[in-house]
Amino acid sequence: MTPIVELNDLTITYERHPAIHHLRGGFSKGSLTAVIGPNGAGKSTLIKAIVGLLAPSAGRLAIHGISPRDIAYLPQMAVIDDSFPISVFDVVLLGHWRRVGAFRAMTAQMCETAQRALWTVGLEGFDDRPFGSLSAGQRQRVLFARVLVADSPLIVLDEPFTAVDTRTTNDLLRLVARWHGEGRTVISVLHDFDQVRRHFPDTLLLAREAIGWGPTAEVLTSENLLKARAMSEAWDIDAEICRGAA
């Protein structure tokens, strides 16, 4: 079966240094995959390449069966400008963007869908609140509601539970499980290995290259984690050498 996201010898560089190199494999349609690895492993780089924000330096990344514009993407919370004056309801309505664009008006049905999404994430009655006034957990609930409204077959999440309270995390994990049950493909960067083991059937362990990719129990082994850590420490040594040479 052709994967919905296919990577063929994918290499992506920053300032002539590979952030990801020679990555091969694919994310199957309907799969639920955690992307994990040490800092600097290329996790967010891979996510940005999948959603079209970064171009491959070599190799190929292909999206099969859907348009790249149909991907629902939730970036890291740190890159979201919460000072922009926008209401909770308007943030959720942005989930309809790929269907209406800049020039078509929202329909009553679209507004109703946004209302239902807010109810689903536990924020009924928050419509008119400024997005920037919310707590970190509430903001993430709003952004998950936006993903709900997008109704996409491929959902890509970059560190969705960082700095989020436990109750919100558990609620949103149930939503992720619902998407998986509906046959959507979900790819998520995560750091909590216990969370990965409990909720994500498949895992890609990255250390600029794939250390392991497949069923979580087979990937999250002590041997693989030690190998990823050793590679991370080697990067730190190489960085120190480069700084010294400069």
C-alpha positions in Angstrom: 0.0 0.0 0.0 1.3 3.4 -0.9 1.9 5.6 2.2 0.1 8.9 2.5 3.5 10.5 3.2 6.5 8.9 1.5 10.2 9.8 2.1 12.8 8.7 -0.3 16.4 9.4 0.7 15.2 12.7 2.2 17.9 15.2 3.2 17.2 18.7 4.6 20.0 21.1 5.5 20.4 24.3 7.5 23.3 26.5 6.7 24.9 23.6 4.7 24.7 21.2 7.7 22.2 18.3 7.5 19.3 18.5 9.9 17.9 15.3 8.4 19.9 13.0 6.1 19.0 10.0 3.9 15.6 9.4 5.6 13.6 6.6 3.9 10.2 5.3 4.8 6.5 6.3 4.9 3.6 7.1 7.1 0.7 4.7 6.3 -2.8 6.0 5.7 -4.7 5.9 9.0 -1.6 5.5 11.1 -0.9 7.2 14.5 2.8 7.9 14.8 5.0 9.7 17.4 8.1 11.3 16.2 10.7 11.4 19.0 14.4 12.0 19.4 16.9 14.2 21.2 17.1 17.9 20.8 18.4 18.8 17.4 17.4 15.4 16.0 15.4 16.9 13.1 11.9 16.3 14.4 10.4 19.7 13.8 12.4 19.9 10.5 10.7 16.8 9.3 7.3 18.2 10.3 7.9 21.5 8.5 9.0 19.6 5.4 5.8 17.5 5.4 3.6 20.6 5.6 5.6 22.3 2.9 7.4 24.9 4.9 10.9 23.5 4.1 12.1 22.1 0.8 14.2 19.0 0.6 17.9 19.6 -0.1 18.1 16.2 -1.7 15.9 13.2 -2.1 12.1 13.3 -2.3 9.1 13.9 -0.1 5.7 13.0 -1.6 2.1 13.4 -0.3 -0.2 10.8 -1.9 -3.9 10.9 -2.3 -4.5 14.5 -1.0 -3.5 18.0 -1.8 -0.7 19.4 0.5 -3.1 22.3 1.3 -5.5 19.7 2.9 -3.0 19.0 5.7 -4.0 20.2 9.2 -0.9 21.6 10.9 -0.5 22.6 14.5 2.9 24.2 15.1 4.7 24.5 18.4 2.9 26.9 20.7 6.1 29.0 21.0 5.8 30.2 17.4 2.2 31.3 17.7 1.7 35.1 18.2 -0.9 35.3 21.1 -0.7 39.1 21.2 -2.6 39.4 17.9 -6.1 40.7 18.7 -8.3 37.8 17.6 -11.2 36.1 19.3 -11.4 32.4 20.2 -14.2 31.9 17.7 -12.3 33.5 14.9 -9.3 31.3 15.5 -11.5 28.2 15.3 -13.1 29.5 12.1 -9.6 29.6 10.5 -9.9 25.8 10.2 -12.3 26.5 7.3 -9.6 28.5 5.5 -8.7 25.9 2.9 -12.4 25.8 1.8 -13.2 29.5 1.7 -10.0 31.3 1.1 -9.7 35.1 1.5 -12.8 36.2 -0.5 -15.7 33.9 0.4 -17.8 34.4 3.5 -18.3 31.9 6.2 -21.7 30.1 6.0 -24.0 29.5 8.9 -23.1 25.8 8.8 -19.4 26.6 9.1 -20.1 28.7 12.1 -22.1 25.9 13.6 -19.2 23.5 13.0 -16.9 25.9 14.9 -19.4 26.0 17.8 -19.5 22.2 18.0 -15.7 22.1 17.9 -15.4 24.4 20.9 -17.9 22.3 22.8 -15.9 19.2 21.9 -12.7 20.6 23.5 -14.6 21.9 26.6 -14.6 25.6 25.7 -18.3 26.3 25.2 -19.1 29.9 25.9 -15.5 31.1 25.2 -16.4 32.4 21.7 -15.8 36.1 22.3 -12.7 35.9 24.6 -9.4 37.2 23.2 -7.2 34.3 22.3 -4.2 35.9 24.0 -6.0 36.1 27.3 -6.3 32.3 27.7 -4.1 30.0 29.6 -1.6 27.7 27.7 -4.0 24.8 28.1 -7.0 26.7 26.9 -5.1 28.1 23.9 -4.1 24.6 22.9 -7.8 23.4 23.2 -8.7 26.3 20.8 -6.0 25.2 18.3 -7.2 21.6 18.5 -10.8 22.9 17.8 -9.4 24.6 14.7 -7.9 21.2 13.6 -11.3 19.6 14.2 -13.0 22.2 11.9 -10.4 21.6 9.2 -11.6 18.0 8.9 -8.4 16.9 7.3 -7.3 13.3 6.5 -3.7 14.1 7.5 -3.0 15.9 10.9 0.5 17.0 11.8 1.2 18.2 15.4 4.5 19.7 16.6 4.9 19.2 20.4 1.2 19.6 21.1 1.4 18.9 24.8 4.4 21.0 25.8 3.6 23.3 28.8 0.1 22.0 28.9 -1.6 20.9 32.1 -2.3 17.2 32.7 -6.1 17.4 32.4 -5.9 19.2 29.1 -3.3 16.8 27.8 -5.5 13.8 28.6 -8.6 15.4 27.0 -6.6 16.2 23.8 -5.1 12.7 23.7 -8.7 11.4 23.6 -9.3 13.6 20.7 -6.2 12.3 18.9 -7.4 8.7 19.6 -10.8 9.7 18.0 -9.0 11.0 14.9 -7.1 7.7 14.7 -10.4 5.8 15.1 -11.9 7.8 12.2 -9.1 6.6 9.9 -7.2 9.9 9.8 -3.4 9.9 9.7 -1.8 11.6 12.7 1.9 12.5 13.0 3.0 14.1 16.2 6.3 15.2 17.7 6.5 14.2 21.3 9.0 14.1 24.2 7.2 12.0 26.8 8.1 8.4 26.2 5.5 7.0 28.6 2.9 9.0 26.7 4.2 7.5 23.5 4.0 4.0 24.8 0.5 4.4 26.1 -1.1 6.2 23.2 0.9 5.9 19.9 1.0 2.5 18.1 3.9 3.6 15.9 7.1 5.6 16.5 9.8 7.2 14.4 13.0 7.6 16.5 15.1 10.3 14.8 18.7 11.3 15.4 19.0 13.2 12.1 18.6 9.8 10.6 16.1 7.0 11.5 17.3 5.0 14.5 14.0 3.0 14.4 10.7 3.3 12.7 7.8 0.9 13.3 5.7 -0.5 16.2 6.4 1.5 19.3 7.4 -1.5 21.4 10.0 -2.4 18.9 11.4 1.1 18.5 11.5 2.4 22.1 14.2 0.0 23.2 17.1 0.8 25.5 19.5 0.0 22.7 17.9 2.5 20.3 17.5 5.2 22.9 21.2 4.8 23.9 22.2 5.0 20.3 20.2 8.2 19.8 21.7 9.8 22.9 25.2 8.9 21.8 24.6 10.5 18.4 23.3 13.6 20.1 26.4 13.9 22.3 28.6 13.5 19.2 26.8 16.5 17.7 27.6 18.6 20.8 31.2 17.7 20.5 31.3 18.5 16.8 29.6 21.9 17.6 32.2 22.7 20.2 35.0 21.9 17.7 33.5 24.1 15.1 33.1 27.0 17.6 36.7 26.6 18.6 37.9 26.6 15.0 36.0 29.8 14.4 
